[in-house]
Coordinates of C-alpha atoms in Angstrom, one line a residue:
M206 CA 18.3 10.9 13.6
A207 CA 18.7 12.2 16.8
V208 CA 17.4 10.2 19.3
N209 CA 16.9 12.3 22.9
A210 CA 17.0 9.5 25.2
T211 CA 20.6 9.7 25.2
A212 CA 21.5 10.4 28.3
A213 CA 21.1 8.0 31.3
P214 CA 18.4 5.3 31.9
P215 CA 15.5 6.7 34.0
A216 CA 16.9 4.5 37.3
P217 CA 14.9 1.2 37.1
V218 CA 13.6 1.6 40.8
A219 CA 12.4 4.9 40.3
V220 CA 10.1 3.6 37.6
A221 CA 9.2 0.1 38.8
K222 CA 8.0 1.8 41.6
R223 CA 5.5 3.7 39.4
I224 CA 4.3 -0.5 37.8
P225 CA 1.8 -2.0 40.5
G226 CA 3.8 -5.4 41.4
A227 CA 4.2 -8.5 38.5
L228 CA 0.6 -8.7 38.1
G229 CA 0.6 -5.5 36.9
R230 CA 3.5 -5.3 34.3
V231 CA 1.9 -8.5 32.9
A232 CA -1.3 -6.6 32.9
V233 CA 0.4 -4.1 31.1
S234 CA 2.6 -6.5 29.0
A235 CA -1.1 -9.0 27.9
A236 CA -2.7 -4.8 26.8
G237 CA 0.6 -4.4 24.9
G238 CA 0.3 -7.4 22.8
L239 CA -3.4 -7.6 22.2
L240 CA -3.6 -3.6 20.8
L241 CA -0.4 -5.5 17.9
F242 CA -3.4 -7.5 17.2
F243 CA -6.0 -5.2 16.1
A244 CA -2.8 -4.0 13.6
F245 CA -2.9 -6.4 11.8
P246 CA -5.6 -7.7 9.2
P247 CA -8.8 -8.4 9.4
T248 CA -8.9 -4.6 11.4
G249 CA -5.7 -3.6 10.4
W250 CA -5.5 -0.6 12.4
W251 CA -1.9 0.0 11.6
F252 CA -0.8 2.9 14.6
C253 CA -1.3 -0.4 16.7
A254 CA 1.3 -1.7 16.1
P255 CA 4.1 1.3 17.9
I256 CA 1.0 2.1 21.0
G257 CA 1.9 -1.5 21.5
V258 CA 5.6 -1.9 21.4
A259 CA 5.4 0.9 24.0
L260 CA 3.6 -0.6 26.2
L261 CA 5.6 -4.1 26.3
T262 CA 8.6 -2.1 26.6
V263 CA 7.1 0.1 29.7
A264 CA 6.0 -3.6 31.6
L265 CA 9.6 -4.7 31.0
Y266 CA 12.1 -1.6 31.7
G267 CA 13.5 -2.3 34.8
A268 CA 12.3 -5.3 35.2
R269 CA 14.5 -8.6 36.6
P270 CA 15.7 -10.6 33.8
R271 CA 14.0 -13.4 34.8
R272 CA 11.0 -11.3 35.2
A273 CA 10.9 -10.2 32.5
A274 CA 10.7 -13.3 30.5
W275 CA 7.4 -14.4 32.2
I276 CA 6.4 -10.5 31.8
G277 CA 6.5 -10.4 28.3
Y278 CA 5.9 -14.1 27.3
G279 CA 2.5 -12.8 29.3
G280 CA 2.2 -9.9 25.9
A281 CA 3.3 -12.9 23.8
L282 CA 0.9 -14.9 24.2
A283 CA -1.7 -12.3 24.6
F284 CA -0.9 -11.3 20.8
L285 CA -0.3 -14.4 19.1
I286 CA -3.4 -16.9 19.8
P287 CA -6.0 -13.7 18.7
A288 CA -3.4 -13.4 15.6
L289 CA -2.2 -17.6 14.8
S290 CA -6.5 -18.2 15.7
W291 CA -6.9 -18.8 11.7
L292 CA -4.6 -22.9 12.9
R293 CA -7.8 -23.2 14.9
P294 CA -9.2 -25.5 11.6
I295 CA -6.5 -28.3 11.9
G296 CA -7.2 -27.8 15.4
N297 CA -7.2 -26.4 19.0
D298 CA -4.4 -27.8 20.5
V299 CA -2.4 -27.0 17.3
W300 CA -3.4 -23.5 18.1
F301 CA -2.5 -23.2 21.6
V302 CA 1.2 -25.2 20.9
V303 CA 2.0 -23.4 18.1
A304 CA 1.6 -20.2 19.8
A305 CA 3.1 -21.2 22.7
V306 CA 6.4 -21.9 21.4
E307 CA 6.5 -19.0 19.1
G308 CA 6.4 -17.0 22.5
L309 CA 10.2 -18.2 23.2
F310 CA 11.7 -16.0 21.6
W311 CA 9.1 -13.3 22.8
L312 CA 10.6 -14.4 26.3
A313 CA 14.1 -14.5 25.1
Q314 CA 13.5 -11.1 23.6
S315 CA 11.9 -10.0 26.5
I316 CA 15.5 -10.6 28.5
A317 CA 17.4 -9.1 26.4
V318 CA 15.1 -5.8 26.9
A319 CA 15.5 -6.0 30.7
L320 CA 19.2 -6.0 30.1
V321 CA 19.6 -2.9 27.0
T322 CA 17.5 -0.6 28.8
R323 CA 20.0 0.3 30.9
L324 CA 22.5 1.6 28.3
R325 CA 22.6 4.9 26.9
R326 CA 20.2 4.7 23.7
W327 CA 18.9 1.9 24.6
P328 CA 15.4 3.0 22.0
V329 CA 17.5 2.0 19.6
W330 CA 18.8 -1.2 20.7
V331 CA 15.0 -2.7 22.2
A332 CA 13.9 -1.4 18.0
C333 CA 16.7 -3.8 16.8
L334 CA 16.1 -6.7 19.1
W335 CA 12.8 -6.8 17.3
V336 CA 14.8 -7.3 14.0
V337 CA 17.2 -10.0 15.8
Q338 CA 12.9 -11.9 17.2
E339 CA 12.4 -12.1 13.9
W340 CA 15.2 -13.2 12.5
L341 CA 15.8 -15.8 14.7
R342 CA 11.6 -16.7 14.7
G343 CA 12.1 -17.0 11.2
R344 CA 14.8 -20.3 10.8
I345 CA 14.0 -21.6 13.9
P346 CA 12.1 -24.5 14.1
F347 CA 12.2 -26.7 11.0
G348 CA 12.8 -23.6 8.7
G349 CA 11.6 -20.9 11.0
F350 CA 7.8 -19.3 11.4
P351 CA 7.8 -16.2 9.9
W352 CA 4.4 -15.2 10.3
V353 CA 3.1 -11.6 12.0
R354 CA 5.5 -9.8 12.3
L355 CA 5.8 -6.1 13.0
A356 CA 6.4 -5.1 9.5
F357 CA 3.2 -7.3 7.9
S358 CA 1.8 -5.4 10.0
Q359 CA 2.2 -2.0 7.9
G360 CA 0.9 -3.0 4.6
E361 CA -0.5 0.4 3.9
S362 CA 0.6 2.8 6.4
P363 CA 3.4 5.9 6.3
Y364 CA 5.8 2.7 7.8
T365 CA 5.8 0.8 4.1
Q366 CA 7.7 2.8 1.7
F367 CA 10.3 1.7 4.3
A368 CA 10.1 -1.7 2.3
A369 CA 11.8 -0.1 -0.6
L370 CA 14.9 1.1 1.9
A371 CA 15.9 -1.9 3.5
G372 CA 13.4 -4.1 3.0
A373 CA 10.4 -5.6 5.2
P374 CA 13.0 -5.8 8.4
F375 CA 13.5 -2.1 8.2
V376 CA 10.1 -1.5 8.7
T377 CA 10.3 -3.8 11.9
F378 CA 13.0 -1.3 12.9
M379 CA 11.6 1.4 12.0
V380 CA 7.9 0.9 13.5
A381 CA 9.4 -0.2 17.2
L382 CA 12.0 2.2 17.1
T383 CA 8.6 4.9 17.4
G384 CA 7.3 2.5 20.1
T385 CA 10.4 2.8 22.0
L386 CA 9.8 6.1 22.1
L387 CA 6.6 6.9 23.0
S388 CA 8.2 4.6 25.6
A389 CA 11.4 6.3 26.2
L390 CA 9.2 9.3 26.6
V391 CA 6.3 7.5 28.7
I392 CA 9.4 6.8 31.2
R393 CA 10.8 10.0 31.2
L394 CA 7.0 11.9 32.4
A395 CA 6.4 9.4 34.6
T396 CA 9.6 9.7 36.5
R397 CA 10.6 13.8 36.4
R398 CA 7.5 15.0 36.0
R399 CA 8.0 18.1 34.2
W400 CA 8.9 19.4 30.7
D401 CA 12.0 19.3 29.4
G402 CA 14.6 19.5 26.5
A403 CA 15.0 15.4 26.3
I404 CA 10.9 14.7 26.5
A405 CA 10.7 16.9 23.6
G406 CA 13.7 15.5 21.9
T407 CA 12.4 12.4 22.3
L408 CA 8.7 13.3 21.4
A409 CA 9.7 15.1 18.4
A410 CA 12.1 11.9 16.8
A411 CA 9.1 9.6 17.6
I412 CA 7.0 12.1 15.6
A413 CA 9.6 12.2 13.7
V414 CA 10.3 8.1 12.3
P415 CA 6.5 7.9 10.4
V416 CA 7.3 11.3 9.1
M417 CA 9.5 10.1 6.9
G418 CA 8.0 6.6 6.0
L419 CA 5.6 9.3 3.8
L420 CA 9.0 10.9 2.5
V421 CA 10.8 8.3 1.0
P422 CA 10.4 8.9 -3.1
R423 CA 8.9 6.4 -5.4
P424 CA 10.0 4.6 -8.5
V425 CA 7.6 6.0 -11.2
D426 CA 5.7 4.3 -13.5
E427 CA 7.3 2.3 -16.6
G428 CA 4.7 2.6 -19.5
R429 CA 4.1 -1.6 -19.8
T430 CA 1.4 -3.1 -18.6
V431 CA 0.6 -6.8 -19.1
R432 CA -3.2 -8.1 -18.5
I433 CA -3.7 -10.9 -16.1
G434 CA -7.0 -13.1 -15.9
V435 CA -7.4 -14.6 -12.6
V436 CA -9.1 -17.3 -11.7
Q437 CA -10.8 -18.1 -7.9
G438 CA -12.6 -21.7 -9.0
N439 CA -13.7 -22.3 -5.1
V440 CA -13.5 -25.4 -3.0
P441 CA -16.4 -28.2 -2.3
G442 CA -15.3 -28.5 1.4
R443 CA -13.9 -26.1 4.9
G444 CA -11.7 -26.9 6.9
M445 CA -9.4 -30.0 6.9
N446 CA -11.6 -31.7 4.2
F447 CA -12.1 -28.3 1.8
L448 CA -11.6 -31.0 -1.4
G449 CA -15.1 -33.1 -0.2
D450 CA -15.2 -35.8 -1.6
E451 CA -14.0 -36.1 -4.6
P452 CA -10.6 -33.8 -5.7
A453 CA -11.3 -34.1 -8.6
V454 CA -14.0 -32.1 -8.5
V455 CA -11.4 -28.6 -7.3
L456 CA -10.5 -29.1 -10.7
R457 CA -13.2 -29.2 -12.3
N458 CA -14.2 -25.6 -10.8
H459 CA -11.1 -24.0 -11.8
A460 CA -11.2 -25.5 -15.0
D461 CA -14.9 -24.3 -15.9
A462 CA -14.0 -21.1 -14.1
T463 CA -11.9 -20.7 -16.8
H464 CA -14.6 -21.3 -20.1
R465 CA -16.3 -18.5 -18.1
L466 CA -13.2 -15.9 -18.5
A467 CA -13.2 -16.7 -21.7
Q468 CA -16.5 -16.8 -22.4
E469 CA -17.0 -13.2 -20.9
V470 CA -13.9 -12.0 -22.9
R471 CA -15.5 -13.4 -26.6
A472 CA -18.3 -11.3 -24.9
G473 CA -16.8 -8.0 -24.7
R474 CA -17.3 -7.9 -21.3
L475 CA -13.5 -8.0 -20.2
P476 CA -10.4 -7.4 -22.2
R477 CA -8.5 -10.2 -23.5
P478 CA -6.0 -11.6 -21.4
D479 CA -2.5 -11.8 -22.3
L480 CA -1.7 -15.0 -19.6
V481 CA -4.5 -16.6 -16.5
V482 CA -3.2 -17.6 -13.5
W483 CA -5.0 -20.4 -11.4
P484 CA -3.6 -20.7 -7.4
E485 CA -1.8 -23.2 -5.9
N486 CA -3.8 -26.2 -5.8
S487 CA -6.2 -25.7 -7.9
T488 CA -5.3 -29.7 -9.1
D489 CA -4.2 -32.3 -6.6
I490 CA -4.5 -34.9 -9.3
D491 CA -1.4 -34.9 -11.0
P492 CA -2.1 -33.8 -14.7
Y493 CA 1.9 -35.7 -16.0
R494 CA 0.6 -39.3 -15.4
N495 CA -3.7 -38.5 -16.0
E496 CA -5.5 -37.9 -18.9
F497 CA -8.5 -36.8 -17.3
A498 CA -6.6 -33.8 -15.7
R499 CA -4.4 -33.3 -18.9
R500 CA -8.0 -32.9 -20.7
L501 CA -9.3 -30.6 -18.8
I502 CA -6.7 -28.2 -18.4
D503 CA -5.7 -28.7 -22.3
E504 CA -9.9 -27.5 -23.1
A505 CA -9.5 -24.4 -20.5
A506 CA -6.3 -23.3 -21.8
K507 CA -7.2 -23.6 -25.3
D508 CA -10.7 -21.5 -24.7
V509 CA -8.8 -18.7 -23.4
G510 CA -5.9 -19.0 -26.1
V511 CA -3.7 -17.7 -23.9
P512 CA -0.8 -19.4 -21.5
I513 CA -2.7 -20.7 -17.6
L514 CA -0.2 -20.5 -14.9
V515 CA -1.8 -24.1 -13.2
G516 CA -1.3 -24.5 -9.3
A517 CA -0.5 -28.0 -9.0
V518 CA 0.3 -30.9 -7.3
V519 CA 2.7 -33.6 -9.0
N520 CA 4.2 -37.0 -7.9
I521 CA 8.3 -37.4 -7.8
G522 CA 8.9 -41.4 -7.9
A523 CA 6.2 -43.5 -5.6
E524 CA 6.4 -41.1 -2.3
H525 CA 7.4 -37.8 -2.9
R526 CA 5.4 -35.0 -4.6
A527 CA 6.0 -31.3 -5.6
T528 CA 3.6 -28.6 -5.2
R529 CA 4.2 -26.5 -8.8
G530 CA 3.4 -23.9 -10.7
L531 CA 3.1 -25.6 -14.2
V532 CA 3.2 -22.9 -17.2
W533 CA 0.2 -25.0 -19.5
D534 CA 0.6 -23.4 -23.5
P535 CA -2.9 -23.7 -25.5
V536 CA -0.9 -25.7 -28.2
T537 CA 2.1 -26.9 -26.4
G538 CA 1.4 -28.4 -23.3
P539 CA 2.9 -28.0 -20.3
G540 CA 5.7 -26.1 -20.4
A541 CA 7.9 -24.4 -17.9
Y542 CA 7.2 -24.8 -13.7
Y543 CA 8.5 -23.7 -10.2
D544 CA 8.5 -25.8 -7.6
K545 CA 7.9 -24.6 -3.8
R546 CA 11.1 -23.6 -2.3
K547 CA 10.0 -23.1 1.4
L548 CA 7.7 -26.3 2.4
V549 CA 4.8 -25.8 5.0
P550 CA 6.1 -28.0 7.8
F551 CA 3.1 -30.8 9.1
G552 CA 1.2 -29.5 5.9
E553 CA 3.7 -30.8 3.0
Y554 CA 6.0 -32.3 4.9
T555 CA 6.2 -34.2 8.0
P556 CA 9.8 -33.4 10.9
L557 CA 10.9 -36.0 12.9
Q558 CA 8.9 -38.5 10.6
D559 CA 9.2 -41.3 13.1
L560 CA 8.1 -39.7 16.1
M561 CA 5.2 -37.6 15.3
L562 CA 3.6 -40.4 13.1
A563 CA 3.6 -42.3 16.3
I564 CA 1.8 -39.5 18.1
S565 CA -0.2 -38.0 16.1
S566 CA -2.8 -39.3 13.3
R567 CA -3.2 -36.4 12.1
A568 CA 0.6 -36.6 11.0
R569 CA -0.6 -39.4 8.3
L570 CA -3.0 -36.6 6.3
V571 CA 0.0 -35.3 4.9
G572 CA 0.6 -38.0 2.5
R573 CA 3.3 -38.1 0.0
Q574 CA 6.2 -36.3 1.2
S575 CA 6.7 -32.7 -0.3
I576 CA 10.2 -32.2 -2.4
A577 CA 11.3 -28.8 -2.0
G578 CA 12.6 -26.8 -5.3
D579 CA 15.9 -25.1 -5.5
T580 CA 15.7 -22.3 -8.3
P581 CA 13.9 -18.9 -7.9
G582 CA 10.4 -18.8 -9.6
A583 CA 10.6 -17.1 -12.9
L584 CA 8.4 -18.6 -15.4
P585 CA 8.6 -17.0 -18.9
M586 CA 4.5 -16.3 -19.9
G587 CA 2.9 -14.6 -23.0
P588 CA 4.8 -11.2 -22.3
V589 CA 6.5 -10.9 -19.8
T590 CA 8.4 -13.1 -17.5
V591 CA 6.3 -13.9 -14.0
G592 CA 7.8 -14.3 -10.8
T593 CA 6.2 -17.2 -8.9
V594 CA 5.9 -17.3 -5.3
E595 CA 3.9 -20.2 -3.8
C596 CA 1.8 -19.0 -0.8
Y597 CA 3.5 -19.8 2.7
E598 CA 6.8 -18.6 0.8
V599 CA 5.6 -14.7 0.6
A600 CA 6.4 -14.9 4.5
F601 CA 9.9 -15.4 3.2
D602 CA 12.3 -12.3 2.6
G603 CA 15.3 -13.9 0.8
V604 CA 12.8 -16.1 -1.7
V605 CA 10.6 -13.2 -2.7
R606 CA 14.0 -11.2 -3.2
D607 CA 15.2 -13.7 -5.5
T608 CA 12.3 -14.0 -7.6
V609 CA 12.7 -10.6 -8.3
N610 CA 16.5 -10.7 -8.8
A611 CA 16.2 -13.7 -11.7
G612 CA 13.2 -11.2 -13.2
G613 CA 9.9 -11.7 -12.1
S614 CA 8.2 -9.2 -12.7
P615 CA 4.9 -8.6 -11.9
L616 CA 4.3 -11.1 -8.9
V617 CA 2.6 -13.9 -8.6
V618 CA 1.0 -15.4 -5.7
Q619 CA -0.1 -19.1 -6.0
T620 CA -2.3 -19.9 -2.9
N621 CA -4.9 -22.2 -1.4
N622 CA -6.2 -20.9 1.9
A623 CA -9.2 -23.3 1.7
T624 CA -8.2 -24.6 5.0
Y625 CA -8.5 -21.4 7.0
A626 CA -10.9 -19.9 5.4
L627 CA -13.1 -16.9 6.6
T628 CA -10.3 -17.3 9.3
V629 CA -7.4 -13.9 9.6
L630 CA -5.0 -16.0 7.9
P631 CA -6.0 -14.5 4.1
P632 CA -6.4 -11.2 4.8
Q633 CA -2.7 -11.6 7.0
Q634 CA -1.4 -12.8 3.8
L635 CA -2.6 -10.0 1.1
A636 CA -1.0 -7.7 3.8
M637 CA 1.9 -9.4 2.8
S638 CA 1.5 -8.9 -0.8
Q639 CA 1.3 -5.2 -0.5
L640 CA 4.2 -5.2 1.9
R641 CA 6.8 -7.8 -0.8
A642 CA 5.4 -4.9 -3.8
V643 CA 6.6 -2.1 -2.3
E644 CA 9.4 -3.6 -1.3
H645 CA 10.3 -4.6 -5.2
N646 CA 8.6 -1.9 -6.6
R647 CA 6.2 -5.1 -8.3
A648 CA 2.8 -5.5 -9.1
V649 CA 1.2 -8.7 -6.9
V650 CA -1.2 -10.1 -7.8
T651 CA -2.8 -13.3 -6.0
A652 CA -4.5 -16.3 -7.2
A653 CA -6.4 -17.9 -4.0
T654 CA -8.9 -21.3 -4.1
T655 CA -11.1 -20.0 -2.0
G656 CA -10.2 -16.0 -1.7
I657 CA -8.6 -13.5 -0.8
S658 CA -7.6 -13.5 -4.7
A659 CA -6.2 -9.9 -5.5
Y660 CA -4.1 -6.7 -7.6
V661 CA -1.6 -5.0 -5.5
H662 CA -0.2 -2.2 -7.3
P663 CA 3.5 -1.7 -6.7
D664 CA 2.8 1.4 -4.2
G665 CA 1.4 -0.9 -2.1
R666 CA -2.9 -0.1 -2.6
V667 CA -5.1 -2.7 -3.4
L668 CA -7.5 -2.1 -6.4
W669 CA -9.0 -5.4 -7.2
R670 CA -10.4 -8.1 -3.9
T671 CA -12.5 -10.7 -4.3
G672 CA -14.3 -12.5 -1.1
E673 CA -14.0 -15.8 0.2
L674 CA -15.9 -19.1 -0.7
V675 CA -17.0 -17.7 -4.1
S676 CA -16.4 -18.3 -7.8
A677 CA -14.7 -15.4 -9.2
V678 CA -12.7 -14.2 -12.7
N679 CA -11.3 -11.4 -13.8
V680 CA -8.5 -9.4 -15.8
V681 CA -6.3 -7.2 -14.6
Q682 CA -4.2 -4.3 -16.1
V683 CA -1.2 -4.7 -14.3
P684 CA 2.0 -2.4 -14.8
V685 CA 5.6 -4.6 -15.9
R686 CA 8.2 -2.7 -13.6
T687 CA 12.2 -3.5 -14.0
A688 CA 13.8 -1.2 -11.9
T689 CA 15.0 -2.6 -8.8
T690 CA 14.7 -0.6 -5.3
L691 CA 17.2 -0.1 -2.8
A692 CA 15.8 -3.1 -0.7
T693 CA 16.4 -5.3 -4.3
R694 CA 19.7 -4.3 -4.9
V695 CA 21.4 -4.1 -0.8
G696 CA 19.4 -7.4 0.5
A697 CA 19.8 -8.7 4.2
L698 CA 22.8 -6.7 4.7
P699 CA 20.5 -3.8 6.4
E700 CA 18.8 -7.0 8.6
W701 CA 22.4 -8.1 9.1
V702 CA 23.4 -4.6 10.2
L703 CA 20.3 -4.4 12.7
I704 CA 21.1 -7.3 14.1
L705 CA 24.7 -7.1 15.0
M706 CA 23.7 -4.1 17.0
G707 CA 21.1 -5.5 19.2
A708 CA 23.4 -8.4 19.3
G709 CA 26.1 -6.3 20.7
A710 CA 24.3 -4.2 23.1
T711 CA 23.0 -6.9 24.4
A712 CA 26.2 -9.1 25.2
S713 CA 27.2 -5.1 26.4
A714 CA 24.7 -4.8 29.2
G715 CA 25.0 -8.1 30.0
Y716 CA 28.7 -7.5 30.5
R717 CA 27.8 -5.2 32.9
A718 CA 25.6 -6.6 34.5
R719 CA 27.7 -9.8 35.4
R720 CA 30.5 -7.0 36.2
K721 CA 27.9 -5.1 38.3
N722 CA 27.0 -8.6 40.6

């Protein structure tokens, strides 16, 4: 695709004169950050994402690197504070600290943006820097926190199908590229004030990017389906006390809901499932060691007559635990399992444990430290091999890709969002499942303790979903796909190409700036 912002960029000084001072730039940056927030669920105005990127880029264009850092950080906080508001049940201090730390990645990106906008073809380099920033956030600190990536605002939009070509990072790149092209258009109009070929070409390129997304071919249906029973049992408490006073209530709720599902099947109101899925943490009582838990699960499995994928917390030795997706057969009992590989820092384990326990009593709420699994979640269940992904893991590209490559189809996301019910987190997570469905040509079934449980078609459409804080059961018939997308086959290669492009442009721009000085 030809990008017509290839001539020498307009003089930064000329642009700077049209943006009134540092406060004016921060205001433009903050407006861009707020627009990005509205691109994400629950609002879901996907078109706000490229416009938000455009405003953020305009605010940084022509700024000196040191000033650009704080301009970008202002935009980051305007976005991250509302986007991460789901952390409030843990504590307002946690909410603001996480937003502040994550904003540092934007601060670094903004310095690089201020440098590379001095280069030819800068809209491409700036779009690459968004991929770099998200890659870094997804890895550090403590294993990364890849939430609210640009790609995850595009659960169902003209950009969604780009995921099938080169994965979530490529979706981020294309959304950002549209935004940077729009910013180049604004800058050229502000400095030239007359229509010319470069302006027309930049506008055409900005329009062409999302249009190309609509033209990406979709895989064909393979004619095979499986019926999956989804159980959302609900929980007795809210927030950090979602288990209530008796953890056994959560297990009983899911067992009772499964008996209700079996009654609906016998009455002919629901079709007979081939397998049933419970959410993550549907039992916090170890069914290997506790006879009460074992009996409740076994009775539910025998009543419904098919294997249940139970979300269990199981003890590993005296001091550790695992978050496990456990196949429970109605005849043979517990069998194959998957242990969560990407653990939630401060939720399932405590980084810097001695320090954190000394400075915060809330760190003790983690209790036993979780141990991560080391194999992808591909579990034989009935007529299929289910690809199991546990909650937080759906945000990590490699975990989902490994699960598909191990033979998982359909994908099942077992999740426990009870602490964050009625916040922006459940709809944000559902949008991730939509993108993963398209990225890997797999149906995705989400089972949540309190909602949102859902079925996502391989084309990204949500065909069924529950409300929140309700008990719900259903049987959904989903396609079983085996054909892999180009994104699944090439893996992280496109992401690395974009990262190297962005890093190379930054190094080149930094070298030129140093020579000038």
